[in-house]
PDB file of C-alpha atoms and ligand atoms in Angstrom:
ATOM      1  CA  MET A   1      97.601 154.237  93.469  1.00 45.00           C
ATOM      2  CA  ILE A   2      99.496 156.306  90.973  1.00 51.00           C
ATOM      3  CA  ALA A   3     103.118 157.316  90.998  1.00 55.00           C
ATOM      4  CA  ASP A   4     104.032 160.682  92.479  1.00 71.00           C
ATOM      5  CA  ALA A   5     106.006 161.754  89.429  1.00 84.00           C
ATOM      6  CA  ALA A   6     103.949 163.024  86.513  1.00 90.00           C
ATOM      7  CA  LEU A   7     104.370 161.452  83.073  1.00 93.00           C
ATOM      8  CA  PRO A   8     105.499 163.466  80.046  1.00 97.00           C
ATOM      9  CA  CYS A   9     102.821 165.488  78.235  1.00 98.00           C
ATOM     10  CA  PRO A  10     100.839 163.212  75.889  1.00 97.00           C
ATOM     11  CA  MET A  11     100.642 165.994  73.273  1.00 97.00           C
ATOM     12  CA  CYS A  12     104.165 167.480  73.127  1.00 97.00           C
ATOM     13  CA  GLY A  13     106.317 165.228  75.307  1.00 97.00           C
ATOM     14  CA  ALA A  14     107.473 167.977  77.698  1.00 97.00           C
ATOM     15  CA  GLN A  15     107.730 167.156  81.401  1.00 97.00           C
ATOM     16  CA  GLY A  16     104.445 167.043  83.282  1.00 97.00           C
ATOM     17  CA  TYR A  17     103.788 168.101  86.874  1.00 97.00           C
ATOM     18  CA  MET A  18     101.004 167.477  89.368  1.00 97.00           C
ATOM     19  CA  LEU A  19      98.461 170.312  89.268  1.00 97.00           C
ATOM     20  CA  GLU A  20      95.670 169.127  91.615  1.00 96.00           C
ATOM     21  CA  GLN A  21      94.798 166.044  93.585  1.00 94.00           C
ATOM     22  CA  GLY A  22      91.739 164.864  95.489  1.00 94.00           C
ATOM     23  CA  VAL A  23      89.392 166.293  92.866  1.00 95.00           C
ATOM     24  CA  ASP A  24      85.843 164.947  93.395  1.00 94.00           C
ATOM     25  CA  ASP A  25      82.978 164.697  90.920  1.00 93.00           C
ATOM     26  CA  VAL A  26      81.150 167.419  92.847  1.00 89.00           C
ATOM     27  CA  TYR A  27      78.802 168.120  89.947  1.00 85.00           C
ATOM     28  CA  PHE A  28      77.459 164.663  89.035  1.00 87.00           C
ATOM     29  CA  GLY A  29      78.474 162.539  92.016  1.00 89.00           C
ATOM     30  CA  TYR A  30      80.476 159.686  90.509  1.00 92.00           C
ATOM     31  CA  PRO A  31      82.465 158.169  93.395  1.00 94.00           C
ATOM     32  CA  GLY A  32      86.237 158.572  93.405  1.00 95.00           C
ATOM     33  CA  GLN A  33      88.985 161.183  93.486  1.00 96.00           C
ATOM     34  CA  TRP A  34      91.134 162.288  90.614  1.00 96.00           C
ATOM     35  CA  ARG A  35      94.536 163.774  90.110  1.00 97.00           C
ATOM     36  CA  LEU A  36      95.219 166.262  87.343  1.00 97.00           C
ATOM     37  CA  ASP A  37      98.629 166.746  85.758  1.00 98.00           C
ATOM     38  CA  ARG A  38      99.815 169.577  83.560  1.00 98.00           C
ATOM     39  CA  CYS A  39     102.369 170.036  80.780  1.00 98.00           C
ATOM     40  CA  SER A  40     105.269 172.347  81.723  1.00 97.00           C
ATOM     41  CA  ALA A  41     105.779 173.719  78.166  1.00 98.00           C
ATOM     42  CA  ALA A  42     104.350 177.255  77.958  1.00 97.00           C
ATOM     43  CA  ASP A  43     103.160 176.879  74.347  1.00 96.00           C
ATOM     44  CA  CYS A  44     101.243 173.662  75.172  1.00 98.00           C
ATOM     45  CA  ALA A  45     100.331 173.550  78.886  1.00 98.00           C
ATOM     46  CA  ILE A  46      97.452 171.098  78.541  1.00 98.00           C
ATOM     47  CA  VAL A  47      95.901 169.478  81.628  1.00 98.00           C
ATOM     48  CA  TRP A  48      95.011 165.785  81.773  1.00 98.00           C
ATOM     49  CA  ILE A  49      93.587 163.256  84.232  1.00 97.00           C
ATOM     50  CA  ALA A  50      96.451 161.200  85.605  1.00 96.00           C
ATOM     51  CA  ASN A  51      94.275 158.354  86.953  1.00 94.00           C
ATOM     52  CA  ARG A  52      91.810 158.033  84.097  1.00 94.00           C
ATOM     53  CA  LEU A  53      88.895 155.618  84.550  1.00 94.00           C
ATOM     54  CA  PRO A  54      88.805 152.453  82.428  1.00 92.00           C
ATOM     55  CA  ASP A  55      86.398 152.824  79.486  1.00 90.00           C
ATOM     56  CA  ASP A  56      83.471 150.893  81.020  1.00 90.00           C
ATOM     57  CA  GLN A  57      83.573 152.949  84.243  1.00 91.00           C
ATOM     58  CA  LEU A  58      84.026 156.129  82.258  1.00 90.00           C
ATOM     59  CA  ALA A  59      80.800 155.333  80.396  1.00 86.00           C
ATOM     60  CA  ALA A  60      79.077 154.754  83.758  1.00 86.00           C
ATOM     61  CA  SER A  61      80.258 158.160  84.998  1.00 87.00           C
ATOM     62  CA  TYR A  62      77.992 159.744  82.368  1.00 84.00           C
ATOM     63  CA  ALA A  63      74.865 158.103  83.831  1.00 78.00           C
ATOM     64  CA  ARG A  64      73.752 161.263  85.659  1.00 73.00           C
ATOM     65  CA  TYR A  65      75.169 163.682  83.125  1.00 72.00           C
ATOM     66  CA  TYR A  66      72.860 166.482  82.041  1.00 61.00           C
ATOM     67  CA  THR A  67      70.492 165.701  79.202  1.00 52.00           C
ATOM     68  CA  HIS A  68      70.201 168.235  76.472  1.00 51.00           C
ATOM     69  CA  GLN A  69      67.071 170.322  76.284  1.00 52.00           C
ATOM     70  CA  ALA A  70      64.896 170.050  73.217  1.00 48.00           C
ATOM     71  CA  ARG A  71      63.709 173.659  73.236  1.00 60.00           C
ATOM     72  CA  PRO A  72      63.500 175.266  69.787  1.00 64.00           C
ATOM     73  CA  PRO A  73      64.798 178.866  69.456  1.00 66.00           C
ATOM     74  CA  GLY A  74      62.362 181.736  69.997  1.00 74.00           C
ATOM     75  CA  VAL A  75      61.476 184.372  67.391  1.00 74.00           C
ATOM     76  CA  LEU A  76      63.576 187.066  69.092  1.00 75.00           C
ATOM     77  CA  GLU A  77      66.530 184.713  69.481  1.00 73.00           C
ATOM     78  CA  THR A  78      66.407 183.897  65.788  1.00 74.00           C
ATOM     79  CA  ALA A  79      66.068 187.523  64.729  1.00 77.00           C
ATOM     80  CA  PHE A  80      68.962 188.562  66.945  1.00 74.00           C
ATOM     81  CA  GLY A  81      71.039 185.638  65.696  1.00 74.00           C
ATOM     82  CA  ARG A  82      70.509 186.664  62.059  1.00 73.00           C
ATOM     83  CA  TRP A  83      71.446 190.207  62.911  1.00 72.00           C
ATOM     84  CA  ILE A  84      74.654 189.096  64.624  1.00 70.00           C
ATOM     85  CA  ALA A  85      75.424 186.673  61.791  1.00 66.00           C
ATOM     86  CA  ARG A  86      75.234 189.524  59.269  1.00 65.00           C
ATOM     87  CA  ARG A  87      77.137 192.140  61.257  1.00 63.00           C
ATOM     88  CA  CYS A  88      79.902 190.471  63.137  1.00 54.00           C
ATOM     89  CA  ALA A  89      81.144 187.113  61.989  1.00 48.00           C
ATOM     90  CA  THR A  90      84.491 187.783  63.613  1.00 48.00           C
ATOM     91  CA  HIS A  91      85.843 188.995  66.906  1.00 46.00           C
ATOM     92  CA  GLY A  92      86.007 192.648  65.862  1.00 47.00           C
ATOM     93  CA  ASP A  93      82.586 193.822  66.973  1.00 52.00           C
ATOM     94  CA  ARG A  94      81.651 192.693  70.460  1.00 57.00           C
ATOM     95  CA  PHE A  95      79.329 195.311  71.910  1.00 61.00           C
ATOM     96  CA  ALA A  96      81.583 195.502  74.935  1.00 61.00           C
ATOM     97  CA  ALA A  97      79.991 198.630  76.372  1.00 64.00           C
ATOM     98  CA  VAL A  98      76.592 196.992  76.894  1.00 71.00           C
ATOM     99  CA  PRO A  99      76.864 193.856  79.020  1.00 75.00           C
ATOM    100  CA  PHE A 100      73.548 192.351  77.896  1.00 75.00           C
ATOM    101  CA  LEU A 101      74.415 192.740  74.213  1.00 77.00           C
ATOM    102  CA  PHE A 102      77.978 191.593  74.821  1.00 80.00           C
ATOM    103  CA  ARG A 103      76.823 188.364  76.406  1.00 81.00           C
ATOM    104  CA  GLU A 104      74.192 187.691  73.744  1.00 79.00           C
ATOM    105  CA  ALA A 105      76.597 188.451  70.907  1.00 82.00           C
ATOM    106  CA  GLU A 106      79.210 186.131  72.410  1.00 86.00           C
ATOM    107  CA  ASN A 107      76.616 183.369  72.759  1.00 85.00           C
ATOM    108  CA  ARG A 108      75.468 183.708  69.147  1.00 82.00           C
ATOM    109  CA  LEU A 109      78.975 183.978  67.703  1.00 85.00           C
ATOM    110  CA  ILE A 110      80.401 181.057  69.624  1.00 89.00           C
ATOM    111  CA  ASP A 111      77.350 178.813  69.280  1.00 85.00           C
ATOM    112  CA  MET A 112      77.146 179.364  65.507  1.00 86.00           C
ATOM    113  CA  GLY A 113      80.899 179.048  64.997  1.00 88.00           C
ATOM    114  CA  ALA A 114      81.447 182.657  63.785  1.00 87.00           C
ATOM    115  CA  VAL A 115      81.167 181.514  60.173  1.00 89.00           C
ATOM    116  CA  PRO A 116      78.452 183.209  58.074  1.00 86.00           C
ATOM    117  CA  PRO A 117      75.713 180.789  56.920  1.00 88.00           C
ATOM    118  CA  GLN A 118      76.089 179.420  53.401  1.00 87.00           C
ATOM    119  CA  GLY A 119      72.885 178.754  51.416  1.00 86.00           C
ATOM    120  CA  ASP A 120      72.496 175.037  50.852  1.00 91.00           C
ATOM    121  CA  ALA A 121      75.716 173.918  52.570  1.00 95.00           C
ATOM    122  CA  LEU A 122      75.799 171.427  55.444  1.00 97.00           C
ATOM    123  CA  VAL A 123      76.721 172.427  58.989  1.00 97.00           C
ATOM    124  CA  LEU A 124      77.497 169.483  61.252  1.00 98.00           C
ATOM    125  CA  ASP A 125      77.178 169.743  65.037  1.00 97.00           C
ATOM    126  CA  LEU A 126      79.469 167.095  66.546  1.00 97.00           C
ATOM    127  CA  GLY A 127      78.332 166.094  70.031  1.00 95.00           C
ATOM    128  CA  CYS A 128      74.973 167.768  69.436  1.00 95.00           C
ATOM    129  CA  GLY A 129      73.011 165.991  72.205  1.00 92.00           C
ATOM    130  CA  SER A 130      69.352 166.225  71.195  1.00 91.00           C
ATOM    131  CA  GLY A 131      70.285 168.870  68.658  1.00 92.00           C
ATOM    132  CA  GLU A 132      68.766 172.131  69.915  1.00 89.00           C
ATOM    133  CA  ARG A 133      71.478 174.101  68.083  1.00 91.00           C
ATOM    134  CA  LEU A 134      70.443 172.523  64.766  1.00 94.00           C
ATOM    135  CA  ASP A 135      67.137 174.445  64.731  1.00 90.00           C
ATOM    136  CA  TYR A 136      68.970 177.653  65.431  1.00 88.00           C
ATOM    137  CA  LEU A 137      71.596 177.103  62.741  1.00 91.00           C
ATOM    138  CA  ARG A 138      68.893 176.494  60.150  1.00 90.00           C
ATOM    139  CA  ALA A 139      66.925 179.516  61.346  1.00 87.00           C
ATOM    140  CA  ILE A 140      69.892 181.837  60.775  1.00 87.00           C
ATOM    141  CA  GLY A 141      70.390 180.607  57.218  1.00 88.00           C
ATOM    142  CA  TRP A 142      72.246 177.292  56.960  1.00 92.00           C
ATOM    143  CA  GLY A 143      70.540 175.167  54.294  1.00 91.00           C
ATOM    144  CA  ARG A 144      71.196 171.880  56.085  1.00 96.00           C
ATOM    145  CA  SER A 145      72.015 171.326  59.735  1.00 96.00           C
ATOM    146  CA  GLU A 146      72.695 167.822  60.995  1.00 98.00           C
ATOM    147  CA  GLY A 147      74.138 166.402  64.187  1.00 98.00           C
ATOM    148  CA  VAL A 148      76.130 163.486  65.538  1.00 98.00           C
ATOM    149  CA  ASP A 149      76.118 162.272  69.144  1.00 95.00           C
ATOM    150  CA  PRO A 150      77.393 159.121  70.869  1.00 93.00           C
ATOM    151  CA  ASP A 151      74.439 158.943  73.305  1.00 91.00           C
ATOM    152  CA  PRO A 152      71.540 156.950  71.762  1.00 91.00           C
ATOM    153  CA  THR A 153      69.029 158.418  74.254  1.00 89.00           C
ATOM    154  CA  SER A 154      69.854 162.010  73.265  1.00 90.00           C
ATOM    155  CA  VAL A 155      69.815 161.058  69.574  1.00 94.00           C
ATOM    156  CA  ALA A 156      66.390 159.377  69.891  1.00 94.00           C
ATOM    157  CA  ARG A 157      64.969 162.387  71.713  1.00 92.00           C
ATOM    158  CA  GLY A 158      66.212 164.772  69.022  1.00 93.00           C
ATOM    159  CA  VAL A 159      65.078 162.574  66.127  1.00 95.00           C
ATOM    160  CA  ALA A 160      61.596 162.394  67.695  1.00 95.00           C
ATOM    161  CA  THR A 161      61.331 166.182  67.265  1.00 92.00           C
ATOM    162  CA  GLY A 162      62.195 165.905  63.566  1.00 94.00           C
ATOM    163  CA  ARG A 163      65.895 166.787  63.756  1.00 95.00           C
ATOM    164  CA  ARG A 164      68.471 165.034  61.589  1.00 97.00           C
ATOM    165  CA  ILE A 165      70.858 163.362  64.028  1.00 97.00           C
ATOM    166  CA  ARG A 166      73.005 160.251  63.639  1.00 98.00           C
ATOM    167  CA  THR A 167      74.644 158.127  66.315  1.00 97.00           C
ATOM    168  CA  GLY A 168      78.406 158.309  66.043  1.00 97.00           C
ATOM    169  CA  SER A 169      81.569 159.683  67.575  1.00 96.00           C
ATOM    170  CA  ALA A 170      84.165 162.339  66.810  1.00 97.00           C
ATOM    171  CA  GLU A 171      86.608 159.599  65.841  1.00 97.00           C
ATOM    172  CA  GLN A 172      84.087 157.941  63.511  1.00 97.00           C
ATOM    173  CA  ILE A 173      81.819 160.540  61.959  1.00 98.00           C
ATOM    174  CA  PRO A 174      79.041 158.847  59.955  1.00 98.00           C
ATOM    175  CA  PHE A 175      79.299 161.217  56.971  1.00 98.00           C
ATOM    176  CA  ALA A 176      81.024 161.017  53.585  1.00 98.00           C
ATOM    177  CA  ASP A 177      84.285 162.769  52.699  1.00 98.00           C
ATOM    178  CA  ASN A 178      83.989 166.503  51.904  1.00 97.00           C
ATOM    179  CA  ALA A 179      80.359 166.599  53.089  1.00 97.00           C
ATOM    180  CA  ALA A 180      80.302 169.608  55.430  1.00 98.00           C
ATOM    181  CA  ALA A 181      81.150 173.317  55.153  1.00 97.00           C
ATOM    182  CA  LEU A 182      81.323 173.813  58.924  1.00 97.00           C
ATOM    183  CA  VAL A 183      81.829 171.395  61.821  1.00 98.00           C
ATOM    184  CA  LEU A 184      80.996 172.622  65.331  1.00 98.00           C
ATOM    185  CA  MET A 185      82.677 170.967  68.321  1.00 98.00           C
ATOM    186  CA  HIS A 186      81.005 172.659  71.239  1.00 96.00           C
ATOM    187  CA  HIS A 187      82.436 171.350  74.528  1.00 95.00           C
ATOM    188  CA  VAL A 188      83.459 168.068  72.918  1.00 96.00           C
ATOM    189  CA  VAL A 189      87.265 167.857  72.764  1.00 98.00           C
ATOM    190  CA  GLU A 190      87.681 167.825  76.555  1.00 97.00           C
ATOM    191  CA  HIS A 191      85.746 164.525  76.624  1.00 96.00           C
ATOM    192  CA  LEU A 192      88.057 162.825  74.096  1.00 97.00           C
ATOM    193  CA  ALA A 193      91.039 160.656  74.995  1.00 96.00           C
ATOM    194  CA  ASP A 194      93.014 162.487  72.273  1.00 97.00           C
ATOM    195  CA  ILE A 195      92.009 165.339  69.952  1.00 98.00           C
ATOM    196  CA  ARG A 196      94.245 164.243  67.069  1.00 98.00           C
ATOM    197  CA  PRO A 197      92.231 161.323  65.625  1.00 98.00           C
ATOM    198  CA  ALA A 198      89.101 163.514  65.877  1.00 98.00           C
ATOM    199  CA  LEU A 199      90.730 166.388  63.951  1.00 98.00           C
ATOM    200  CA  ALA A 200      91.831 163.979  61.210  1.00 98.00           C
ATOM    201  CA  GLU A 201      88.241 162.746  60.964  1.00 98.00           C
ATOM    202  CA  VAL A 202      86.826 166.295  60.947  1.00 98.00           C
ATOM    203  CA  SER A 203      89.246 167.172  58.155  1.00 98.00           C
ATOM    204  CA  ARG A 204      87.983 164.176  56.169  1.00 98.00           C
ATOM    205  CA  VAL A 205      84.305 165.216  56.338  1.00 98.00           C
ATOM    206  CA  LEU A 206      85.025 168.917  55.652  1.00 98.00           C
ATOM    207  CA  CYS A 207      84.992 170.235  52.112  1.00 97.00           C
ATOM    208  CA  ASP A 208      88.005 172.242  50.885  1.00 94.00           C
ATOM    209  CA  GLN A 209      88.137 175.581  52.725  1.00 94.00           C
ATOM    210  CA  GLY A 210      85.579 174.237  55.203  1.00 97.00           C
ATOM    211  CA  HIS A 211      85.782 175.403  58.818  1.00 97.00           C
ATOM    212  CA  VAL A 212      85.875 173.773  62.229  1.00 98.00           C
ATOM    213  CA  ALA A 213      84.850 175.770  65.324  1.00 97.00           C
ATOM    214  CA  ILE A 214      85.948 174.450  68.721  1.00 98.00           C
ATOM    215  CA  THR A 215      84.837 175.617  72.175  1.00 97.00           C
ATOM    216  CA  THR A 216      86.314 174.064  75.320  1.00 98.00           C
ATOM    217  CA  PRO A 217      87.065 174.958  78.979  1.00 98.00           C
ATOM    218  CA  ASN A 218      90.273 176.968  79.296  1.00 98.00           C
ATOM    219  CA  PRO A 219      92.883 175.648  81.782  1.00 98.00           C
ATOM    220  CA  ASP A 220      94.413 179.150  81.786  1.00 98.00           C
ATOM    221  CA  ALA A 221      91.106 180.644  83.025  1.00 98.00           C
ATOM    222  CA  ALA A 222      91.183 183.153  85.855  1.00 97.00           C
ATOM    223  CA  GLY A 223      88.505 181.010  87.534  1.00 96.00           C
ATOM    224  CA  ARG A 224      90.811 178.002  87.694  1.00 97.00           C
ATOM    225  CA  GLU A 225      93.400 180.071  89.540  1.00 95.00           C
ATOM    226  CA  ARG A 226      90.735 181.339  91.915  1.00 95.00           C
ATOM    227  CA  TRP A 227      88.821 178.131  92.651  1.00 95.00           C
ATOM    228  CA  GLY A 228      91.503 175.416  92.376  1.00 94.00           C
ATOM    229  CA  ARG A 229      90.019 171.926  92.624  1.00 93.00           C
ATOM    230  CA  TRP A 230      86.486 173.324  92.750  1.00 94.00           C
ATOM    231  CA  TRP A 231      86.820 174.860  89.295  1.00 96.00           C
ATOM    232  CA  ARG A 232      83.840 173.803  87.166  1.00 95.00           C
ATOM    233  CA  GLY A 233      86.012 173.193  84.094  1.00 96.00           C
ATOM    234  CA  TYR A 234      87.834 170.210  85.613  1.00 96.00           C
ATOM    235  CA  GLU A 235      84.687 168.114  85.753  1.00 94.00           C
ATOM    236  CA  ALA A 236      86.553 164.965  86.677  1.00 94.00           C
ATOM    237  CA  PRO A 237      86.337 162.165  85.679  1.00 96.00           C
ATOM    238  CA  ARG A 238      84.652 163.053  82.349  1.00 94.00           C
ATOM    239  CA  HIS A 239      86.998 165.807  81.136  1.00 96.00           C
ATOM    240  CA  LEU A 240      90.030 163.814  80.054  1.00 97.00           C
ATOM    241  CA  ARG A 241      92.112 166.643  78.587  1.00 98.00           C
ATOM    242  CA  LEU A 242      91.860 170.414  78.792  1.00 98.00           C
ATOM    243  CA  TYR A 243      93.447 172.365  75.951  1.00 98.00           C
ATOM    244  CA  THR A 244      94.886 175.856  76.146  1.00 98.00           C
ATOM    245  CA  GLN A 245      94.479 178.275  73.258  1.00 98.00           C
ATOM    246  CA  GLY A 246      98.083 177.580  72.194  1.00 98.00           C
ATOM    247  CA  SER A 247      97.805 173.792  72.342  1.00 98.00           C
ATOM    248  CA  LEU A 248      94.601 173.833  70.248  1.00 98.00           C
ATOM    249  CA  CYS A 249      96.292 175.989  67.609  1.00 98.00           C
ATOM    250  CA  ASN A 250      99.274 173.597  67.545  1.00 98.00           C
ATOM    251  CA  ALA A 251      97.003 170.567  67.124  1.00 98.00           C
ATOM    252  CA  LEU A 252      95.042 172.280  64.331  1.00 98.00           C
ATOM    253  CA  HIS A 253      98.202 173.278  62.443  1.00 98.00           C
ATOM    254  CA  GLN A 254      99.487 169.717  62.667  1.00 97.00           C
ATOM    255  CA  ALA A 255      96.137 168.448  61.306  1.00 98.00           C
ATOM    256  CA  GLY A 256      96.372 170.724  58.243  1.00 98.00           C
ATOM    257  CA  PHE A 257      94.206 173.641  59.346  1.00 98.00           C
ATOM    258  CA  ALA A 258      94.877 177.387  59.216  1.00 98.00           C
ATOM    259  CA  VAL A 259      93.680 179.103  62.402  1.00 98.00           C
ATOM    260  CA  ARG A 260      91.451 182.115  61.683  1.00 95.00           C
ATOM    261  CA  ILE A 261      90.186 182.987  65.188  1.00 94.00           C
ATOM    262  CA  ALA A 262      91.865 182.020  68.463  1.00 96.00           C
ATOM    263  CA  ARG A 263      90.804 183.670  71.662  1.00 95.00           C
ATOM    264  CA  THR A 264      89.183 183.073  75.000  1.00 96.00           C
ATOM    265  CA  SER A 265      85.733 184.267  76.061  1.00 95.00           C
ATOM    266  CA  ALA A 266      84.421 185.686  79.320  1.00 93.00           C
ATOM    267  CA  ARG A 267      80.788 184.884  78.524  1.00 91.00           C
ATOM    268  CA  SER A 268      80.511 181.965  80.969  1.00 92.00           C
ATOM    269  CA  VAL A 269      82.243 183.656  83.927  1.00 93.00           C
ATOM    270  CA  PRO A 270      78.959 183.905  85.927  1.00 90.00           C
ATOM    271  CA  PHE A 271      77.966 180.267  85.321  1.00 91.00           C
ATOM    272  CA  MET A 272      81.441 179.019  86.236  1.00 93.00           C
ATOM    273  CA  THR A 273      81.692 181.258  89.295  1.00 92.00           C
ATOM    274  CA  HIS A 274      78.285 180.313  90.715  1.00 90.00           C
ATOM    275  CA  ALA A 275      78.959 176.606  90.151  1.00 92.00           C
ATOM    276  CA  ALA A 276      82.330 176.720  91.925  1.00 93.00           C
ATOM    277  CA  ALA A 277      80.952 178.821  94.784  1.00 92.00           C
ATOM    278  CA  ARG A 278      78.087 176.352  95.382  1.00 91.00           C
ATOM    279  CA  ALA A 279      80.396 173.311  95.103  1.00 91.00           C
ATOM    280  CA  SER A 280      82.958 174.717  97.544  1.00 92.00           C
ATOM    281  CA  GLY A 281      80.346 175.890 100.044  1.00 92.00           C
ATOM    282  CA  SER A 282      81.252 179.558  99.552  1.00 91.00           C
ATOM    283  CA  PRO A 283      78.521 182.184  99.833  1.00 86.00           C
ATOM    284  CA  VAL A 284      76.590 182.667  96.587  1.00 82.00           C
ATOM    285  CA  ASP A 285      75.386 186.167  95.787  1.00 80.00           C
ATOM    286  CA  PRO A 286      71.642 186.662  96.337  1.00 84.00           C
ATOM    287  CA  ALA A 287      69.671 187.002  93.106  1.00 82.00           C
ATOM    288  CA  TRP A 288      68.938 190.703  93.584  1.00 83.00           C
ATOM    289  CA  ILE A 289      72.604 191.655  93.277  1.00 85.00           C
ATOM    290  CA  ARG A 290      73.802 188.842  91.034  1.00 85.00           C
ATOM    291  CA  TRP A 291      72.904 190.432  87.686  1.00 82.00           C
ATOM    292  CA  TRP A 292      74.933 193.503  88.602  1.00 84.00           C
ATOM    293  CA  ARG A 293      77.971 191.601  89.849  1.00 87.00           C
ATOM    294  CA  ASP A 294      77.815 189.139  86.927  1.00 88.00           C
ATOM    295  CA  ASP A 295      78.015 191.956  84.402  1.00 86.00           C
ATOM    296  CA  ARG A 296      80.943 193.530  86.205  1.00 88.00           C
ATOM    297  CA  ALA A 297      82.751 190.180  86.440  1.00 91.00           C
ATOM    298  CA  ILE A 298      82.326 189.513  82.704  1.00 90.00           C
ATOM    299  CA  LEU A 299      83.519 192.965  81.727  1.00 89.00           C
ATOM    300  CA  ALA A 300      86.509 192.845  84.093  1.00 92.00           C
ATOM    301  CA  ILE A 301      87.721 189.560  82.582  1.00 94.00           C
ATOM    302  CA  ASP A 302      86.957 190.771  79.056  1.00 91.00           C
ATOM    303  CA  ARG A 303      89.101 193.868  79.606  1.00 90.00           C
ATOM    304  CA  ARG A 304      92.024 191.647  80.561  1.00 94.00           C
ATOM    305  CA  ILE A 305      91.414 189.420  77.518  1.00 94.00           C
ATOM    306  CA  ARG A 306      91.565 192.499  75.294  1.00 90.00           C
ATOM    307  CA  GLY A 307      94.793 193.412  77.051  1.00 93.00           C
ATOM    308  CA  GLY A 308      96.318 190.164  75.815  1.00 95.00           C
ATOM    309  CA  GLU A 309      95.702 187.712  78.686  1.00 96.00           C
ATOM    310  CA  ALA A 310      94.093 184.430  77.523  1.00 97.00           C
ATOM    311  CA  ILE A 311      92.144 184.018  80.784  1.00 97.00           C
ATOM    312  CA  GLY A 312      88.492 183.659  79.707  1.00 97.00           C
ATOM    313  CA  GLU A 313      86.653 180.555  80.938  1.00 97.00           C
ATOM    314  CA  GLU A 314      86.375 179.121  77.427  1.00 97.00           C
ATOM    315  CA  VAL A 315      88.810 178.816  74.537  1.00 98.00           C
ATOM    316  CA  PHE A 316      87.229 179.513  71.138  1.00 97.00           C
ATOM    317  CA  VAL A 317      89.122 178.597  67.982  1.00 97.00           C
ATOM    318  CA  VAL A 318      87.964 178.638  64.353  1.00 97.00           C
ATOM    319  CA  ALA A 319      90.187 177.088  61.679  1.00 98.00           C
ATOM    320  CA  ARG A 320      89.975 176.480  57.943  1.00 98.00           C
ATOM    321  CA  LYS A 321      90.904 173.243  56.215  1.00 98.00           C
ATOM    322  CA  MET A 322      93.861 173.889  53.927  1.00 95.00           C
ATOM    323  CA  PRO A 323      94.299 172.217  50.511  1.00 88.00           C
ATOM    324  CA  ARG A 324      96.607 169.220  50.680  1.00 78.00           C
TER     325      ARG A 324
HETATM  326 ZN1   ZN B   1     102.574 169.596  76.250  1.00 75.04          ZN
END
């Protein structure tokens, strides 16, 4: 049992409060129920698991976790990715009027880190799984793309297809100092006990002026408000901490980074909505109407994001390593 009163926030020390309880692992079926607490400070407001599993059980909770696909990018995907990489490396140009283009542009920008490729420089995908993004990053113009993942099975599968992947963790990155121009952390930080040691390690492997691009579920998402304990982003017990846009910026500043892009994205609204609807037993739209409703749902959330509400399902932050 855990105490009723929430502990102080592990990031900023402000008072915590209980946000949800009785949260099941509805997505991967690890037995148990979890309680989630939240920081009361508006500029931090992270969410964390109050009754975190011990490390050995936490490792076991990944047993049925999804395995990464080993599909290489298609010709059209690569061509479109190059086009996006040339035209809109920042948030400015998002094709908002055309839902298909909007979604594709968001996928390319966020997956490539919104940093234009640099000739022979190294891009490092932390938590790369079997490394499907590595092919794509090379195809759009990065000279070297390598990955790191803690799961030996995923690493072996990726290496078997010729990708350059090393076994390691975000807290111990098996690369030399100043090795990389860009580090991607795509849905990684929510799995870490604490982001701070990982950011120090990322800073070590980045060259001067190198960038880190972080994508993570947003605890301020409109979907969390709507679905409560069924929200896909909780993913208890594997998501240990969920960072808001503000808390990520704070952590990056403290680690010596200058934030260049900080926003939330609506691109995964359909995925998150369908997952929560299925998990909670709510009706799921039939396929024939889904494409239409999905587009409207994305655009409705995106309009609110443009109006200043940080309510997209994912937080996306890009930051540059500052000289010491
Ligand atoms: Zn806090």
